[in-house]
Amino acid sequence: MPVPGDRSRLAKIGEDWEVLEGVIQEFMGEKSALNPVIGRCKDGIVLIDTGAPGTFGQLENSLLKLGFGIEEIKMVVITHYHFDHVGNLMEIAMRNKNARILMGKNDIPYYAGDKVPEEEAVDEKELRKYFPNFKKSDLDGAAKDEDISYSPDLELHSRIEPVEEDLSVIDVPGEMRIVATPGHTPGHLSVYLQELKALVAGDLMMYWKGNFSGPIRTFSSDPETADESVRKVSTFEIDKLIGYHGSPFFGNVNSMINEYLSNI
């Protein structure tokens, strides 16, 4: 079993699924890897999340190293509308007119700019736990990235397939199931690969600097609902956790989730 946190050994989730390496974000005073995930299907690939603004070249190069081009993406699953997840979606959609795009129904109005999220209370103590070099000015930079990530493109909006309830996706290896896990955002989604006992969790949870973490409350629209979503996925058998931030973790994920739930 790979060592938890060892990225070089944890990129491979299963025979047909892996984490894209080499997509880097500068955020809150530090550089860190993002974890878009790809799955190989019959006639192309599934991509889960797309990277932050300004990382399209990194994303494309990472795909090319695995032998795939943007035109071979058959489906994009967006876990939620935040800028570091949708940052390359417009570019992908322009380059690939046939790719299906799935997003939580309640997140689409925010991505389209029809709704504006309520301003979140900033818990500086919480943020410094994750980002020791955090400065208040970093939030202004994040807000600018949010602004340039959202799409006024009506043609793109018409291509987005809204996901409201749990959805099984056929013709994709690993028994892929898209799971509604709201709270971090109103329409947050996770992806459970039942055959692999793997949860691609978006920002619902992560393994960050050697520790399990639930949703960051400062960045969550409804932290209590997010915790209920954590409780929902705790019923799944999980021994591979791929949060979008931090490192993949292979091991007894359920015990970490249960410990988290016992302390909230």
mmCIF file of C-alpha atoms in Angstrom:
data_model
loop_
_atom_site.group_PDB
_atom_site.id
_atom_site.type_symbol
_atom_site.label_atom_id
_atom_site.label_comp_id
_atom_site.label_asym_id
_atom_site.label_seq_id
_atom_site.Cartn_x
_atom_site.Cartn_y
_atom_site.Cartn_z
ATOM 1 C CA MET A 1 0.000 0.000 0.000
ATOM 2 C CA PRO A 2 1.462 3.411 -0.921
ATOM 3 C CA VAL A 3 2.572 5.688 1.881
ATOM 4 C CA PRO A 4 -0.038 8.387 2.691
ATOM 5 C CA GLY A 5 1.036 11.735 1.266
ATOM 6 C CA ASP A 6 3.650 10.378 -1.168
ATOM 7 C CA ARG A 7 2.378 12.059 -4.356
ATOM 8 C CA SER A 8 4.770 10.262 -6.693
ATOM 9 C CA ARG A 9 3.326 6.919 -5.662
ATOM 10 C CA LEU A 10 -0.301 7.963 -5.279
ATOM 11 C CA ALA A 11 -1.000 9.380 -8.743
ATOM 12 C CA LYS A 12 -2.382 6.002 -9.818
ATOM 13 C CA ILE A 13 -5.832 5.440 -8.304
ATOM 14 C CA GLY A 14 -6.595 2.346 -10.340
ATOM 15 C CA GLU A 15 -5.943 0.822 -13.744
ATOM 16 C CA ASP A 16 -8.016 3.474 -15.528
ATOM 17 C CA TRP A 17 -7.918 6.376 -13.069
ATOM 18 C CA GLU A 18 -5.172 8.702 -11.922
ATOM 19 C CA VAL A 19 -4.373 12.141 -10.567
ATOM 20 C CA LEU A 20 -2.936 14.607 -13.060
ATOM 21 C CA GLU A 21 0.417 15.767 -11.771
ATOM 22 C CA GLY A 22 1.983 19.132 -12.524
ATOM 23 C CA VAL A 23 -0.978 21.502 -12.075
ATOM 24 C CA ILE A 24 0.189 24.054 -9.502
ATOM 25 C CA GLN A 25 -1.679 26.859 -7.750
ATOM 26 C CA GLU A 26 -0.312 29.907 -5.969
ATOM 27 C CA PHE A 27 -2.775 30.626 -3.177
ATOM 28 C CA MET A 28 -2.686 32.218 0.249
ATOM 29 C CA GLY A 29 1.037 32.811 0.168
ATOM 30 C CA GLU A 30 2.217 29.400 -0.992
ATOM 31 C CA LYS A 31 2.420 27.102 -3.992
ATOM 32 C CA SER A 32 0.607 23.794 -3.866
ATOM 33 C CA ALA A 33 -0.436 21.062 -6.254
ATOM 34 C CA LEU A 34 -4.013 20.733 -7.408
ATOM 35 C CA ASN A 35 -5.487 17.305 -8.063
ATOM 36 C CA PRO A 36 -7.567 17.111 -11.240
ATOM 37 C CA VAL A 37 -8.399 13.468 -11.921
ATOM 38 C CA ILE A 38 -8.779 11.629 -15.220
ATOM 39 C CA GLY A 39 -10.458 8.355 -16.029
ATOM 40 C CA ARG A 40 -9.958 6.437 -19.262
ATOM 41 C CA CYS A 41 -13.176 5.374 -20.929
ATOM 42 C CA LYS A 42 -13.940 3.570 -24.182
ATOM 43 C CA ASP A 43 -13.367 6.467 -26.564
ATOM 44 C CA GLY A 44 -11.546 9.120 -24.534
ATOM 45 C CA ILE A 45 -11.227 10.424 -20.999
ATOM 46 C CA VAL A 46 -13.272 11.845 -18.162
ATOM 47 C CA LEU A 47 -11.788 14.907 -16.435
ATOM 48 C CA ILE A 48 -12.794 15.862 -12.894
ATOM 49 C CA ASP A 49 -12.080 19.589 -12.321
ATOM 50 C CA THR A 50 -9.924 21.710 -14.586
ATOM 51 C CA GLY A 51 -7.365 23.742 -12.619
ATOM 52 C CA ALA A 52 -7.036 27.390 -11.628
ATOM 53 C CA PRO A 53 -6.895 30.372 -14.001
ATOM 54 C CA GLY A 54 -3.559 30.556 -15.761
ATOM 55 C CA THR A 55 -2.815 26.829 -15.540
ATOM 56 C CA PHE A 56 -4.180 25.665 -18.892
ATOM 57 C CA GLY A 57 -0.688 25.001 -20.249
ATOM 58 C CA GLN A 58 0.116 22.880 -17.201
ATOM 59 C CA LEU A 59 -3.130 20.932 -17.599
ATOM 60 C CA GLU A 60 -2.593 20.336 -21.298
ATOM 61 C CA ASN A 61 1.025 19.260 -20.799
ATOM 62 C CA SER A 62 -0.002 16.863 -18.039
ATOM 63 C CA LEU A 63 -2.565 15.287 -20.360
ATOM 64 C CA LEU A 64 -0.070 15.052 -23.224
ATOM 65 C CA LYS A 65 2.383 13.187 -20.993
ATOM 66 C CA LEU A 66 -0.325 10.553 -20.571
ATOM 67 C CA GLY A 67 -0.983 10.455 -24.307
ATOM 68 C CA PHE A 68 -4.173 12.523 -24.428
ATOM 69 C CA GLY A 69 -5.164 15.813 -26.020
ATOM 70 C CA ILE A 70 -7.916 18.227 -25.053
ATOM 71 C CA GLU A 71 -10.030 16.938 -27.942
ATOM 72 C CA GLU A 72 -10.133 13.494 -26.315
ATOM 73 C CA ILE A 73 -11.989 14.728 -23.228
ATOM 74 C CA LYS A 74 -15.465 13.187 -23.441
ATOM 75 C CA MET A 75 -16.802 14.449 -20.123
ATOM 76 C CA VAL A 76 -15.859 17.157 -17.632
ATOM 77 C CA VAL A 77 -17.245 16.880 -14.114
ATOM 78 C CA ILE A 78 -16.980 20.105 -12.119
ATOM 79 C CA THR A 79 -17.145 19.456 -8.377
ATOM 80 C CA HIS A 80 -18.081 23.108 -7.768
ATOM 81 C CA TYR A 81 -17.937 26.551 -9.285
ATOM 82 C CA HIS A 82 -14.946 28.017 -7.387
ATOM 83 C CA PHE A 83 -12.254 29.547 -9.587
ATOM 84 C CA ASP A 84 -9.559 26.924 -8.988
ATOM 85 C CA HIS A 85 -11.895 24.189 -10.236
ATOM 86 C CA VAL A 86 -13.419 25.929 -13.287
ATOM 87 C CA GLY A 87 -10.361 27.997 -14.259
ATOM 88 C CA ASN A 88 -9.767 26.152 -17.545
ATOM 89 C CA LEU A 89 -13.332 25.141 -18.363
ATOM 90 C CA MET A 90 -13.947 27.848 -20.975
ATOM 91 C CA GLU A 91 -10.715 26.998 -22.804
ATOM 92 C CA ILE A 92 -11.559 23.287 -22.797
ATOM 93 C CA ALA A 93 -15.086 23.997 -24.055
ATOM 94 C CA MET A 94 -13.783 26.200 -26.882
ATOM 95 C CA ARG A 95 -11.233 23.582 -27.957
ATOM 96 C CA ASN A 96 -13.621 20.658 -27.599
ATOM 97 C CA LYS A 97 -17.181 21.287 -28.734
ATOM 98 C CA ASN A 98 -18.312 17.717 -28.042
ATOM 99 C CA ALA A 99 -17.314 17.260 -24.413
ATOM 100 C CA ARG A 100 -20.156 16.814 -21.957
ATOM 101 C CA ILE A 101 -19.967 19.196 -18.986
ATOM 102 C CA LEU A 102 -21.615 18.283 -15.688
ATOM 103 C CA MET A 103 -22.027 20.662 -12.745
ATOM 104 C CA GLY A 104 -24.247 20.788 -9.679
ATOM 105 C CA LYS A 105 -27.568 22.418 -10.558
ATOM 106 C CA ASN A 106 -27.360 24.881 -7.678
ATOM 107 C CA ASP A 107 -23.839 25.996 -8.650
ATOM 108 C CA ILE A 108 -24.607 26.857 -12.271
ATOM 109 C CA PRO A 109 -26.170 30.293 -11.525
ATOM 110 C CA TYR A 110 -23.009 31.317 -9.677
ATOM 111 C CA TYR A 111 -20.752 30.159 -12.491
ATOM 112 C CA ALA A 112 -22.945 31.985 -15.000
ATOM 113 C CA GLY A 113 -22.841 35.173 -12.928
ATOM 114 C CA ASP A 114 -26.611 35.168 -12.377
ATOM 115 C CA LYS A 115 -26.081 34.883 -8.617
ATOM 116 C CA VAL A 116 -23.414 36.394 -6.399
ATOM 117 C CA PRO A 117 -22.273 34.402 -3.352
ATOM 118 C CA GLU A 118 -22.766 35.979 0.034
ATOM 119 C CA GLU A 119 -19.600 37.367 1.549
ATOM 120 C CA GLU A 120 -18.126 34.745 3.852
ATOM 121 C CA ALA A 121 -16.919 35.535 7.366
ATOM 122 C CA VAL A 122 -13.134 35.213 7.427
ATOM 123 C CA ASP A 123 -11.735 33.138 10.273
ATOM 124 C CA GLU A 124 -8.088 34.162 10.223
ATOM 125 C CA LYS A 125 -7.164 31.560 12.839
ATOM 126 C CA GLU A 126 -8.620 28.805 10.677
ATOM 127 C CA LEU A 127 -6.894 30.042 7.534
ATOM 128 C CA ARG A 128 -3.501 30.278 9.239
ATOM 129 C CA LYS A 129 -3.869 26.657 10.311
ATOM 130 C CA TYR A 130 -3.849 25.728 6.630
ATOM 131 C CA PHE A 131 -1.829 28.634 5.227
ATOM 132 C CA PRO A 132 0.735 29.943 7.763
ATOM 133 C CA ASN A 133 1.806 32.739 5.397
ATOM 134 C CA PHE A 134 -1.745 33.969 4.826
ATOM 135 C CA LYS A 135 -2.276 37.737 4.552
ATOM 136 C CA LYS A 136 -5.605 39.535 4.249
ATOM 137 C CA SER A 137 -4.493 40.890 0.860
ATOM 138 C CA ASP A 138 -4.426 37.290 -0.429
ATOM 139 C CA LEU A 139 -8.226 37.293 -0.294
ATOM 140 C CA ASP A 140 -8.306 40.190 -2.759
ATOM 141 C CA GLY A 141 -6.243 38.146 -5.219
ATOM 142 C CA ALA A 142 -8.603 35.204 -4.797
ATOM 143 C CA ALA A 143 -11.579 37.477 -5.481
ATOM 144 C CA LYS A 144 -9.986 38.640 -8.749
ATOM 145 C CA ASP A 145 -9.418 35.036 -9.806
ATOM 146 C CA GLU A 146 -13.084 34.322 -9.058
ATOM 147 C CA ASP A 147 -14.147 37.208 -11.308
ATOM 148 C CA ILE A 148 -12.145 36.050 -14.340
ATOM 149 C CA SER A 149 -13.235 32.412 -13.976
ATOM 150 C CA TYR A 150 -16.973 32.846 -14.330
ATOM 151 C CA SER A 151 -18.458 32.620 -17.767
ATOM 152 C CA PRO A 152 -20.905 34.987 -19.480
ATOM 153 C CA ASP A 153 -20.811 32.647 -22.505
ATOM 154 C CA LEU A 154 -24.430 31.630 -23.100
ATOM 155 C CA GLU A 155 -23.408 28.882 -25.526
ATOM 156 C CA LEU A 156 -21.263 27.309 -22.809
ATOM 157 C CA HIS A 157 -24.092 27.612 -20.285
ATOM 158 C CA SER A 158 -26.395 25.720 -22.635
ATOM 159 C CA ARG A 159 -23.903 22.835 -22.715
ATOM 160 C CA ILE A 160 -23.729 22.392 -18.943
ATOM 161 C CA GLU A 161 -25.782 19.441 -17.725
ATOM 162 C CA PRO A 162 -27.189 20.144 -14.243
ATOM 163 C CA VAL A 163 -26.765 17.447 -11.613
ATOM 164 C CA GLU A 164 -29.234 17.618 -8.735
ATOM 165 C CA GLU A 165 -29.287 14.070 -7.386
ATOM 166 C CA ASP A 166 -26.796 11.207 -7.188
ATOM 167 C CA LEU A 167 -26.058 9.902 -10.653
ATOM 168 C CA SER A 168 -24.422 6.685 -11.858
ATOM 169 C CA VAL A 169 -22.413 7.103 -15.051
ATOM 170 C CA ILE A 170 -22.379 4.119 -17.379
ATOM 171 C CA ASP A 171 -19.609 3.273 -19.838
ATOM 172 C CA VAL A 172 -16.947 4.569 -17.439
ATOM 173 C CA PRO A 173 -14.686 2.111 -15.582
ATOM 174 C CA GLY A 174 -14.677 1.952 -11.803
ATOM 175 C CA GLU A 175 -18.465 2.114 -11.271
ATOM 176 C CA MET A 176 -18.441 5.909 -11.329
ATOM 177 C CA ARG A 177 -21.097 7.615 -9.253
ATOM 178 C CA ILE A 178 -21.545 11.390 -9.043
ATOM 179 C CA VAL A 179 -22.707 12.265 -5.541
ATOM 180 C CA ALA A 180 -24.467 15.431 -4.417
ATOM 181 C CA THR A 181 -22.442 16.772 -1.470
ATOM 182 C CA PRO A 182 -23.652 20.365 -0.935
ATOM 183 C CA GLY A 183 -22.394 22.738 1.716
ATOM 184 C CA HIS A 184 -19.003 23.892 0.566
ATOM 185 C CA THR A 185 -21.065 25.387 -2.260
ATOM 186 C CA PRO A 186 -24.808 24.933 -2.842
ATOM 187 C CA GLY A 187 -24.243 22.440 -5.673
ATOM 188 C CA HIS A 188 -20.978 20.765 -4.658
ATOM 189 C CA LEU A 189 -20.428 17.303 -6.131
ATOM 190 C CA SER A 190 -18.072 14.451 -5.294
ATOM 191 C CA VAL A 191 -17.280 11.383 -7.377
ATOM 192 C CA TYR A 192 -17.244 7.910 -5.847
ATOM 193 C CA LEU A 193 -15.522 5.097 -7.731
ATOM 194 C CA GLN A 194 -17.156 2.168 -6.026
ATOM 195 C CA GLU A 195 -15.039 -0.551 -7.610
ATOM 196 C CA LEU A 196 -11.862 1.212 -6.447
ATOM 197 C CA LYS A 197 -13.261 2.368 -3.078
ATOM 198 C CA ALA A 198 -12.041 5.832 -4.047
ATOM 199 C CA LEU A 199 -13.633 9.189 -3.300
ATOM 200 C CA VAL A 200 -12.741 12.184 -5.453
ATOM 201 C CA ALA A 201 -13.919 14.710 -2.921
ATOM 202 C CA GLY A 202 -13.453 18.146 -4.458
ATOM 203 C CA ASP A 203 -13.273 20.491 -1.458
ATOM 204 C CA LEU A 204 -15.501 18.387 0.792
ATOM 205 C CA MET A 205 -12.440 16.911 2.506
ATOM 206 C CA MET A 206 -8.712 16.520 1.954
ATOM 207 C CA TYR A 207 -5.457 15.177 3.338
ATOM 208 C CA TRP A 208 -3.497 18.361 3.964
ATOM 209 C CA LYS A 209 0.094 18.418 5.203
ATOM 210 C CA GLY A 210 -0.214 15.073 6.943
ATOM 211 C CA ASN A 211 -3.652 15.545 8.457
ATOM 212 C CA PHE A 212 -7.236 14.824 7.487
ATOM 213 C CA SER A 213 -9.431 17.889 7.071
ATOM 214 C CA GLY A 214 -13.107 18.382 6.481
ATOM 215 C CA PRO A 215 -14.367 21.399 4.516
ATOM 216 C CA ILE A 216 -12.658 24.713 5.276
ATOM 217 C CA ARG A 217 -15.436 26.625 6.961
ATOM 218 C CA THR A 218 -14.286 30.085 5.861
ATOM 219 C CA PHE A 219 -14.658 29.050 2.222
ATOM 220 C CA SER A 220 -17.927 27.120 2.665
ATOM 221 C CA SER A 221 -21.316 28.654 1.960
ATOM 222 C CA ASP A 222 -23.038 26.436 4.547
ATOM 223 C CA PRO A 223 -20.591 24.618 6.866
ATOM 224 C CA GLU A 224 -23.322 22.657 8.666
ATOM 225 C CA THR A 225 -24.671 21.274 5.398
ATOM 226 C CA ALA A 226 -21.118 20.473 4.352
ATOM 227 C CA ASP A 227 -20.692 18.415 7.513
ATOM 228 C CA GLU A 228 -23.906 16.554 6.694
ATOM 229 C CA SER A 229 -22.399 15.748 3.292
ATOM 230 C CA VAL A 230 -19.318 14.391 5.060
ATOM 231 C CA ARG A 231 -21.674 12.246 7.112
ATOM 232 C CA LYS A 232 -23.356 11.055 3.901
ATOM 233 C CA VAL A 233 -20.134 9.829 2.297
ATOM 234 C CA SER A 234 -19.029 8.227 5.580
ATOM 235 C CA THR A 235 -21.430 5.409 4.679
ATOM 236 C CA PHE A 236 -19.308 4.585 1.615
ATOM 237 C CA GLU A 237 -16.397 2.198 1.866
ATOM 238 C CA ILE A 238 -13.385 4.409 1.165
ATOM 239 C CA ASP A 239 -9.714 3.518 1.201
ATOM 240 C CA LYS A 240 -8.551 6.118 -1.339
ATOM 241 C CA LEU A 241 -9.217 9.815 -0.745
ATOM 242 C CA ILE A 242 -8.421 12.352 -3.447
ATOM 243 C CA GLY A 243 -9.175 15.849 -2.263
ATOM 244 C CA TYR A 244 -8.569 18.601 -4.773
ATOM 245 C CA HIS A 245 -5.960 20.134 -2.486
ATOM 246 C CA GLY A 246 -3.213 18.462 -0.502
ATOM 247 C CA SER A 247 -2.088 14.897 -1.178
ATOM 248 C CA PRO A 248 -4.034 11.776 -2.067
ATOM 249 C CA PHE A 249 -4.362 9.387 0.868
ATOM 250 C CA PHE A 250 -4.513 5.600 0.593
ATOM 251 C CA GLY A 251 -5.525 3.859 3.794
ATOM 252 C CA ASN A 252 -8.415 3.693 6.252
ATOM 253 C CA VAL A 253 -10.227 6.840 5.207
ATOM 254 C CA ASN A 254 -13.443 5.888 6.984
ATOM 255 C CA SER A 255 -11.743 5.958 10.378
ATOM 256 C CA MET A 256 -10.477 9.504 9.728
ATOM 257 C CA ILE A 257 -13.936 10.627 8.611
ATOM 258 C CA ASN A 258 -15.551 9.097 11.686
ATOM 259 C CA GLU A 259 -13.034 10.783 13.969
ATOM 260 C CA TYR A 260 -13.781 14.112 12.295
ATOM 261 C CA LEU A 261 -17.530 13.612 12.700
ATOM 262 C CA SER A 262 -17.150 12.705 16.372
ATOM 263 C CA ASN A 263 -15.471 16.071 17.022
ATOM 264 C CA ILE A 264 -17.890 18.461 15.338
#
